[in-house]
């Protein structure tokens, strides 16, 4: 029987990902975030395994309730203006430090020449800066969910007639996503050199602009699975294949927002500000982390070559293992094979195995008892993963034990043409935009979107994602493109199949598969 997780209690982020690049985001969510906030109970399970197409995917599970509790702490903290001002300065400084460090490595010609231990030292230095940034960047999701939850509740009570319209206006900002910056830059280059691009007779001016674009956005097709440096030639090819780009002004929504915002109670003005802040943080975080991933990949590739393993294999490690692997790479040969089959990494405030939980046996011990510091991530490999999931299910209610057929999907909808509240079309499920392509006018379905989805987002008729809120990357870009979207469906990318004909009702937020 196919395993299905209990999505009513557990949130699932699912996308192509390698353990190294994804687990790097896990460690800062605990000791660093705990030190910053005072406490943190964001327990996580991450399961890696090939999907039906053989793509190596990561499923990140965490409890809805824990995310909301953590989010409320963040809301309470950032509603205090001095804390908010300090936080803004701290995250901006940490971001600049990470980008500077990553670019020093990315553009260094010496990396391939140094010995493997020096590479590990450089990696660890970069990782420290990465963690320092991510302890702030981890505010994005929980802050987004809880602030939006508070705002939703207020709007339901006070704007019953036009709740969705008001929410859409309040979540509109003057900030422009880096994804739109990228598309506008490409559009500008193409419009200025249309004849040259069509004929293939490239001028020095065109080549210079393409090189400038590649140098600025060399990371734009990166994700948590792989990285690809964008070259001048890649930009030329992209311009040749670039379709029409329509980016509309959000002036009307901003005007509407200003009118609504001015009448809100002070507390809810602050909540709106935090919703907007979370959206901007999430967008800038994607650009920052994808920049860092290029540097990490460059270091890992050099280490792999010097250790006689593949880049794919060395990325099967987690950051804490790297120095041990370099000392004894032969010990990991069999473990790599197990991890390719299935691999689980868990991080929790408390041990996942019952026999590791220390409980005071008497009152005297209880008086001096304290919670032990968190251990390293808990690792399970190969077939043993299923056994551990079954054991955890008894305690944590991980699995869904009755699975229905391909039911009607539902999410949070945004659309702009009130005269056309429904849309029908053909589905294209894309989990790796480097491999899978979308035809003009198809409906894009994805777990979530990252920078490398921009071409598909530009060509599609509608965007549907499994996860994300009103300030997620997909929601922000769709608003700026004025494209309808449905986010937060939980499992659209697993239920819908390529070629499915679907009907979307944006007023109800539903997605229905049309029987052929």
mmCIF file of C-alpha atoms in Angstrom, residues 21-329:
data_model
loop_
_atom_site.group_PDB
_atom_site.id
_atom_site.type_symbol
_atom_site.label_atom_id
_atom_site.label_comp_id
_atom_site.label_asym_id
_atom_site.label_seq_id
_atom_site.Cartn_x
_atom_site.Cartn_y
_atom_site.Cartn_z
ATOM 1 C CA UNK A 21 21.605 21.327 0.261
ATOM 2 C CA UNK A 22 18.314 20.823 2.116
ATOM 3 C CA UNK A 23 19.598 19.685 5.519
ATOM 4 C CA UNK A 24 21.779 22.790 5.666
ATOM 5 C CA UNK A 25 18.549 24.720 6.284
ATOM 6 C CA UNK A 26 17.601 22.386 9.158
ATOM 7 C CA UNK A 27 20.360 22.934 11.713
ATOM 8 C CA UNK A 28 19.846 26.730 12.069
ATOM 9 C CA UNK A 29 16.165 26.138 12.856
ATOM 10 C CA UNK A 30 17.133 24.677 16.231
ATOM 11 C CA UNK A 31 20.198 25.844 18.187
ATOM 12 C CA UNK A 32 20.515 29.165 16.347
ATOM 13 C CA UNK A 33 16.802 29.948 16.364
ATOM 14 C CA UNK A 34 16.431 28.766 19.964
ATOM 15 C CA UNK A 35 19.253 31.056 21.052
ATOM 16 C CA UNK A 36 17.639 33.972 19.208
ATOM 17 C CA UNK A 37 14.028 33.412 20.292
ATOM 18 C CA UNK A 38 14.637 31.749 23.646
ATOM 19 C CA UNK A 39 12.819 28.546 22.664
ATOM 20 C CA UNK A 40 12.015 26.517 19.579
ATOM 21 C CA UNK A 41 9.824 23.446 19.153
ATOM 22 C CA UNK A 42 9.935 23.042 15.388
ATOM 23 C CA UNK A 43 10.343 19.258 15.152
ATOM 24 C CA UNK A 44 11.141 18.000 11.672
ATOM 25 C CA UNK A 45 11.303 14.788 9.684
ATOM 26 C CA UNK A 46 12.900 14.848 6.231
ATOM 27 C CA UNK A 47 12.583 11.800 3.998
ATOM 28 C CA UNK A 48 14.560 11.440 0.776
ATOM 29 C CA UNK A 49 13.686 8.865 -1.888
ATOM 30 C CA UNK A 50 13.211 8.593 -5.668
ATOM 31 C CA UNK A 51 9.766 9.488 -7.020
ATOM 32 C CA UNK A 52 7.937 7.529 -9.722
ATOM 33 C CA UNK A 53 10.178 9.123 -12.376
ATOM 34 C CA UNK A 54 13.379 8.355 -10.508
ATOM 35 C CA UNK A 55 13.967 11.961 -9.402
ATOM 36 C CA UNK A 56 15.436 12.176 -5.904
ATOM 37 C CA UNK A 57 12.958 14.064 -3.745
ATOM 38 C CA UNK A 58 12.896 15.424 -0.235
ATOM 39 C CA UNK A 59 9.713 15.443 1.851
ATOM 40 C CA UNK A 60 9.952 17.762 4.840
ATOM 41 C CA UNK A 61 7.294 17.172 7.502
ATOM 42 C CA UNK A 62 6.484 19.319 10.512
ATOM 43 C CA UNK A 63 3.391 19.814 12.626
ATOM 44 C CA UNK A 64 0.945 22.587 11.748
ATOM 45 C CA UNK A 65 0.393 23.363 15.422
ATOM 46 C CA UNK A 66 4.109 23.704 16.213
ATOM 47 C CA UNK A 67 4.557 26.084 13.287
ATOM 48 C CA UNK A 68 1.663 28.226 14.524
ATOM 49 C CA UNK A 69 2.990 28.331 18.096
ATOM 50 C CA UNK A 70 6.426 29.360 16.871
ATOM 51 C CA UNK A 71 4.805 31.872 14.516
ATOM 52 C CA UNK A 72 2.934 33.529 17.388
ATOM 53 C CA UNK A 73 6.220 34.035 19.256
ATOM 54 C CA UNK A 74 7.609 35.693 16.154
ATOM 55 C CA UNK A 75 4.531 37.900 15.765
ATOM 56 C CA UNK A 76 4.709 38.999 19.395
ATOM 57 C CA UNK A 77 8.404 39.801 19.066
ATOM 58 C CA UNK A 78 8.207 41.734 15.803
ATOM 59 C CA UNK A 79 5.114 43.732 16.769
ATOM 60 C CA UNK A 80 7.473 45.551 19.117
ATOM 61 C CA UNK A 81 8.981 48.337 16.983
ATOM 62 C CA UNK A 82 12.499 48.370 18.520
ATOM 63 C CA UNK A 83 12.794 44.592 18.055
ATOM 64 C CA UNK A 84 11.485 44.869 14.497
ATOM 65 C CA UNK A 85 13.998 47.596 13.609
ATOM 66 C CA UNK A 86 16.863 45.590 15.101
ATOM 67 C CA UNK A 87 15.715 42.423 13.313
ATOM 68 C CA UNK A 88 15.554 44.214 9.951
ATOM 69 C CA UNK A 89 19.126 45.436 10.363
ATOM 70 C CA UNK A 90 20.382 42.038 11.532
ATOM 71 C CA UNK A 91 18.903 40.030 8.674
ATOM 72 C CA UNK A 92 20.104 42.551 6.088
ATOM 73 C CA UNK A 93 23.644 42.445 7.492
ATOM 74 C CA UNK A 94 23.609 38.617 7.657
ATOM 75 C CA UNK A 95 22.342 38.454 4.070
ATOM 76 C CA UNK A 96 25.077 40.748 2.768
ATOM 77 C CA UNK A 97 27.741 38.756 4.624
ATOM 78 C CA UNK A 98 26.485 35.464 3.157
ATOM 79 C CA UNK A 99 26.279 36.777 -0.416
ATOM 80 C CA UNK A 100 29.733 38.348 -0.146
ATOM 81 C CA UNK A 101 31.269 35.125 1.227
ATOM 82 C CA UNK A 102 29.495 32.952 -1.367
ATOM 83 C CA UNK A 103 30.560 35.141 -4.284
ATOM 84 C CA UNK A 104 34.168 35.175 -3.101
ATOM 85 C CA UNK A 105 34.127 31.376 -3.410
ATOM 86 C CA UNK A 106 32.094 31.270 -6.619
ATOM 87 C CA UNK A 107 34.464 33.586 -8.482
ATOM 88 C CA UNK A 108 37.687 32.200 -6.978
ATOM 89 C CA UNK A 109 40.062 30.477 -9.406
ATOM 90 C CA UNK A 110 41.968 28.814 -6.549
ATOM 91 C CA UNK A 111 39.303 26.449 -5.183
ATOM 92 C CA UNK A 112 40.198 23.503 -7.437
ATOM 93 C CA UNK A 113 43.898 23.868 -6.531
ATOM 94 C CA UNK A 114 43.695 23.538 -2.733
ATOM 95 C CA UNK A 115 43.817 20.263 -0.773
ATOM 96 C CA UNK A 116 40.678 18.533 0.459
ATOM 97 C CA UNK A 117 41.078 19.533 4.132
ATOM 98 C CA UNK A 118 41.328 23.192 3.137
ATOM 99 C CA UNK A 119 38.124 22.743 1.122
ATOM 100 C CA UNK A 120 36.391 21.387 4.223
ATOM 101 C CA UNK A 121 37.601 24.372 6.250
ATOM 102 C CA UNK A 122 36.301 26.796 3.586
ATOM 103 C CA UNK A 123 32.976 24.915 3.541
ATOM 104 C CA UNK A 124 32.636 25.128 7.330
ATOM 105 C CA UNK A 125 33.424 28.866 7.305
ATOM 106 C CA UNK A 126 30.742 29.454 4.672
ATOM 107 C CA UNK A 127 28.296 27.251 6.577
ATOM 108 C CA UNK A 128 28.725 29.322 9.755
ATOM 109 C CA UNK A 129 27.807 32.479 7.843
ATOM 110 C CA UNK A 130 24.907 30.575 6.211
ATOM 111 C CA UNK A 131 23.542 29.511 9.631
ATOM 112 C CA UNK A 132 23.874 33.042 10.965
ATOM 113 C CA UNK A 133 21.678 34.270 8.095
ATOM 114 C CA UNK A 134 19.197 31.398 8.292
ATOM 115 C CA UNK A 135 18.366 31.924 11.973
ATOM 116 C CA UNK A 136 16.620 35.098 10.767
ATOM 117 C CA UNK A 137 15.455 33.673 7.427
ATOM 118 C CA UNK A 138 13.675 30.863 9.309
ATOM 119 C CA UNK A 139 11.128 33.462 10.466
ATOM 120 C CA UNK A 140 9.607 33.450 6.970
ATOM 121 C CA UNK A 141 7.184 30.503 7.041
ATOM 122 C CA UNK A 142 5.952 30.570 10.646
ATOM 123 C CA UNK A 143 5.623 34.354 10.623
ATOM 124 C CA UNK A 144 3.760 34.182 7.312
ATOM 125 C CA UNK A 145 1.335 31.485 8.436
ATOM 126 C CA UNK A 146 0.483 32.983 11.811
ATOM 127 C CA UNK A 147 0.221 36.621 10.737
ATOM 128 C CA UNK A 148 -1.951 35.608 7.753
ATOM 129 C CA UNK A 149 -4.060 33.419 10.071
ATOM 130 C CA UNK A 150 -4.669 36.406 12.385
ATOM 131 C CA UNK A 151 -5.485 38.678 9.447
ATOM 132 C CA UNK A 152 -7.822 36.085 7.864
ATOM 133 C CA UNK A 153 -9.785 35.797 11.092
ATOM 134 C CA UNK A 154 -10.160 39.586 11.355
ATOM 135 C CA UNK A 155 -11.264 39.943 7.728
ATOM 136 C CA UNK A 156 -13.853 37.152 8.050
ATOM 137 C CA UNK A 157 -15.425 39.044 10.923
ATOM 138 C CA UNK A 158 -15.250 42.554 9.441
ATOM 139 C CA UNK A 159 -15.251 42.196 5.626
ATOM 140 C CA UNK A 160 -17.710 39.346 5.073
ATOM 141 C CA UNK A 161 -18.836 40.582 1.663
ATOM 142 C CA UNK A 162 -15.425 41.057 0.040
ATOM 143 C CA UNK A 163 -12.919 39.309 2.275
ATOM 144 C CA UNK A 164 -10.765 37.873 -0.536
ATOM 145 C CA UNK A 165 -10.604 41.220 -2.362
ATOM 146 C CA UNK A 166 -9.497 43.037 0.776
ATOM 147 C CA UNK A 167 -6.874 40.386 1.558
ATOM 148 C CA UNK A 168 -5.474 40.606 -1.963
ATOM 149 C CA UNK A 169 -5.159 44.388 -1.674
ATOM 150 C CA UNK A 170 -3.568 44.293 1.791
ATOM 151 C CA UNK A 171 -0.954 41.781 0.647
ATOM 152 C CA UNK A 172 0.072 43.934 -2.331
ATOM 153 C CA UNK A 173 3.329 45.845 -1.859
ATOM 154 C CA UNK A 174 5.543 48.145 -3.879
ATOM 155 C CA UNK A 175 8.296 45.540 -3.547
ATOM 156 C CA UNK A 176 9.028 43.768 -6.831
ATOM 157 C CA UNK A 177 10.078 40.120 -6.800
ATOM 158 C CA UNK A 178 13.537 39.295 -8.115
ATOM 159 C CA UNK A 179 11.739 36.951 -10.519
ATOM 160 C CA UNK A 180 10.058 39.914 -12.157
ATOM 161 C CA UNK A 181 13.393 41.782 -12.188
ATOM 162 C CA UNK A 182 14.887 38.868 -14.136
ATOM 163 C CA UNK A 183 12.033 38.772 -16.652
ATOM 164 C CA UNK A 184 12.059 42.551 -17.118
ATOM 165 C CA UNK A 185 15.806 42.473 -17.751
ATOM 166 C CA UNK A 186 15.385 39.764 -20.392
ATOM 167 C CA UNK A 187 12.453 41.632 -21.927
ATOM 168 C CA UNK A 188 14.506 44.837 -22.136
ATOM 169 C CA UNK A 189 17.417 43.045 -23.841
ATOM 170 C CA UNK A 190 15.140 41.302 -26.344
ATOM 171 C CA UNK A 191 13.143 44.410 -27.244
ATOM 172 C CA UNK A 192 16.358 46.341 -27.891
ATOM 173 C CA UNK A 193 17.947 43.624 -30.056
ATOM 174 C CA UNK A 194 15.030 41.732 -31.575
ATOM 175 C CA UNK A 195 16.422 41.574 -35.130
ATOM 176 C CA UNK A 196 19.875 40.430 -33.969
ATOM 177 C CA UNK A 197 18.395 37.669 -31.794
ATOM 178 C CA UNK A 198 16.217 36.454 -34.681
ATOM 179 C CA UNK A 199 19.046 36.493 -37.244
ATOM 180 C CA UNK A 200 21.788 35.186 -34.952
ATOM 181 C CA UNK A 201 24.033 38.103 -35.955
ATOM 182 C CA UNK A 202 24.969 39.256 -32.459
ATOM 183 C CA UNK A 203 26.508 42.674 -31.848
ATOM 184 C CA UNK A 204 29.063 43.450 -29.141
ATOM 185 C CA UNK A 205 26.419 45.484 -27.344
ATOM 186 C CA UNK A 206 24.004 42.531 -27.226
ATOM 187 C CA UNK A 207 26.735 40.148 -26.037
ATOM 188 C CA UNK A 208 27.774 42.631 -23.347
ATOM 189 C CA UNK A 209 24.195 42.878 -22.057
ATOM 190 C CA UNK A 210 23.837 39.081 -22.048
ATOM 191 C CA UNK A 211 27.080 38.739 -20.130
ATOM 192 C CA UNK A 212 25.937 41.362 -17.647
ATOM 193 C CA UNK A 213 22.684 39.417 -17.135
ATOM 194 C CA UNK A 214 24.538 36.121 -16.642
ATOM 195 C CA UNK A 215 26.952 37.678 -14.130
ATOM 196 C CA UNK A 216 24.112 39.217 -12.134
ATOM 197 C CA UNK A 217 21.747 36.238 -12.178
ATOM 198 C CA UNK A 218 24.158 33.298 -12.562
ATOM 199 C CA UNK A 219 22.274 31.477 -9.768
ATOM 200 C CA UNK A 220 18.735 31.855 -11.133
ATOM 201 C CA UNK A 221 18.254 28.213 -12.200
ATOM 202 C CA UNK A 222 19.528 26.753 -8.927
ATOM 203 C CA UNK A 223 17.364 24.767 -6.533
ATOM 204 C CA UNK A 224 17.842 22.464 -3.541
ATOM 205 C CA UNK A 225 18.881 19.563 -5.781
ATOM 206 C CA UNK A 226 21.386 20.975 -8.231
ATOM 207 C CA UNK A 227 22.985 24.180 -9.442
ATOM 208 C CA UNK A 228 23.751 25.477 -12.913
ATOM 209 C CA UNK A 229 25.878 28.514 -13.666
ATOM 210 C CA UNK A 230 24.083 30.671 -16.254
ATOM 211 C CA UNK A 231 26.476 31.504 -19.093
ATOM 212 C CA UNK A 232 26.312 34.108 -21.854
ATOM 213 C CA UNK A 233 25.295 31.328 -24.259
ATOM 214 C CA UNK A 234 22.459 30.271 -21.954
ATOM 215 C CA UNK A 235 21.101 33.841 -21.950
ATOM 216 C CA UNK A 236 21.193 34.018 -25.768
ATOM 217 C CA UNK A 237 19.275 30.739 -26.013
ATOM 218 C CA UNK A 238 16.801 31.968 -23.417
ATOM 219 C CA UNK A 239 16.192 35.146 -25.419
ATOM 220 C CA UNK A 240 15.565 33.128 -28.587
ATOM 221 C CA UNK A 241 12.927 31.008 -26.812
ATOM 222 C CA UNK A 242 11.435 33.811 -24.697
ATOM 223 C CA UNK A 243 7.722 34.288 -25.216
ATOM 224 C CA UNK A 244 5.705 37.437 -24.656
ATOM 225 C CA UNK A 245 6.085 38.839 -21.130
ATOM 226 C CA UNK A 246 3.120 40.673 -19.624
ATOM 227 C CA UNK A 247 3.766 42.473 -16.349
ATOM 228 C CA UNK A 248 0.991 44.767 -15.169
ATOM 229 C CA UNK A 249 1.126 47.604 -12.676
ATOM 230 C CA UNK A 250 -0.383 47.001 -9.259
ATOM 231 C CA UNK A 251 -1.208 50.702 -8.802
ATOM 232 C CA UNK A 252 -4.972 50.135 -8.390
ATOM 233 C CA UNK A 253 -4.464 47.509 -5.687
ATOM 234 C CA UNK A 254 -1.960 49.704 -3.869
ATOM 235 C CA UNK A 255 -4.456 52.581 -3.925
ATOM 236 C CA UNK A 256 -7.163 50.261 -2.597
ATOM 237 C CA UNK A 257 -4.771 48.988 0.082
ATOM 238 C CA UNK A 258 -3.978 52.516 1.290
ATOM 239 C CA UNK A 259 -7.688 53.268 1.765
ATOM 240 C CA UNK A 260 -8.394 50.036 3.685
ATOM 241 C CA UNK A 261 -5.178 50.203 5.713
ATOM 242 C CA UNK A 262 -5.836 53.725 6.983
ATOM 243 C CA UNK A 263 -9.075 52.558 8.687
ATOM 244 C CA UNK A 264 -7.617 49.440 10.339
ATOM 245 C CA UNK A 265 -7.031 49.300 14.115
ATOM 246 C CA UNK A 266 -3.362 49.801 15.002
ATOM 247 C CA UNK A 267 -2.818 46.118 15.909
ATOM 248 C CA UNK A 268 -4.066 44.889 12.525
ATOM 249 C CA UNK A 269 -1.999 47.475 10.695
ATOM 250 C CA UNK A 270 0.970 45.831 12.396
ATOM 251 C CA UNK A 271 -0.243 42.371 11.334
ATOM 252 C CA UNK A 272 -0.566 43.534 7.705
ATOM 253 C CA UNK A 273 2.988 44.889 7.910
ATOM 254 C CA UNK A 274 4.226 41.496 9.173
ATOM 255 C CA UNK A 275 2.396 39.637 6.380
ATOM 256 C CA UNK A 276 4.083 41.888 3.833
ATOM 257 C CA UNK A 277 7.423 41.531 5.618
ATOM 258 C CA UNK A 278 7.202 37.716 5.514
ATOM 259 C CA UNK A 279 6.481 37.766 1.781
ATOM 260 C CA UNK A 280 9.468 39.994 1.034
ATOM 261 C CA UNK A 281 11.702 37.910 3.331
ATOM 262 C CA UNK A 282 10.688 34.719 1.531
ATOM 263 C CA UNK A 283 11.418 36.177 -1.873
ATOM 264 C CA UNK A 284 14.809 37.637 -0.953
ATOM 265 C CA UNK A 285 15.673 34.425 0.903
ATOM 266 C CA UNK A 286 15.258 32.378 -2.279
ATOM 267 C CA UNK A 287 17.704 34.605 -4.155
ATOM 268 C CA UNK A 288 20.173 34.583 -1.254
ATOM 269 C CA UNK A 289 20.124 30.819 -0.675
ATOM 270 C CA UNK A 290 20.342 30.015 -4.390
ATOM 271 C CA UNK A 291 23.428 32.263 -4.542
ATOM 272 C CA UNK A 292 24.940 30.385 -1.587
ATOM 273 C CA UNK A 293 24.087 27.001 -3.120
ATOM 274 C CA UNK A 294 26.318 27.787 -6.126
ATOM 275 C CA UNK A 295 29.285 28.238 -3.774
ATOM 276 C CA UNK A 296 28.473 25.113 -1.747
ATOM 277 C CA UNK A 297 28.151 23.068 -4.942
ATOM 278 C CA UNK A 298 31.499 24.333 -6.211
ATOM 279 C CA UNK A 299 33.199 23.257 -2.978
ATOM 280 C CA UNK A 300 31.433 19.894 -2.913
ATOM 281 C CA UNK A 301 32.341 19.181 -6.526
ATOM 282 C CA UNK A 302 36.038 19.856 -5.780
ATOM 283 C CA UNK A 303 35.865 17.628 -2.673
ATOM 284 C CA UNK A 304 34.141 14.844 -4.612
ATOM 285 C CA UNK A 305 36.824 14.830 -7.303
ATOM 286 C CA UNK A 306 39.608 14.637 -4.690
ATOM 287 C CA UNK A 307 37.789 11.869 -2.762
ATOM 288 C CA UNK A 308 36.992 9.709 -5.814
ATOM 289 C CA UNK A 309 33.207 9.872 -5.392
ATOM 290 C CA UNK A 310 30.526 11.527 -7.501
ATOM 291 C CA UNK A 311 28.982 14.922 -6.738
ATOM 292 C CA UNK A 312 25.628 13.139 -6.349
ATOM 293 C CA UNK A 313 27.127 10.901 -3.645
ATOM 294 C CA UNK A 314 28.866 13.595 -1.612
ATOM 295 C CA UNK A 315 25.574 15.515 -1.592
ATOM 296 C CA UNK A 316 24.019 12.463 0.097
ATOM 297 C CA UNK A 317 25.871 13.549 3.250
ATOM 298 C CA UNK A 318 24.616 16.036 5.803
ATOM 299 C CA UNK A 319 26.899 18.943 6.802
ATOM 300 C CA UNK A 320 27.829 17.404 10.173
ATOM 301 C CA UNK A 321 29.232 14.301 8.411
ATOM 302 C CA UNK A 322 31.513 16.025 5.938
ATOM 303 C CA UNK A 323 34.709 16.037 8.012
ATOM 304 C CA UNK A 324 34.225 12.368 8.959
ATOM 305 C CA UNK A 325 33.682 11.429 5.333
ATOM 306 C CA UNK A 326 36.894 13.166 4.254
ATOM 307 C CA UNK A 327 38.828 11.229 6.912
ATOM 308 C CA UNK A 328 37.333 7.824 5.937
ATOM 309 C CA UNK A 329 35.497 7.999 2.577
#
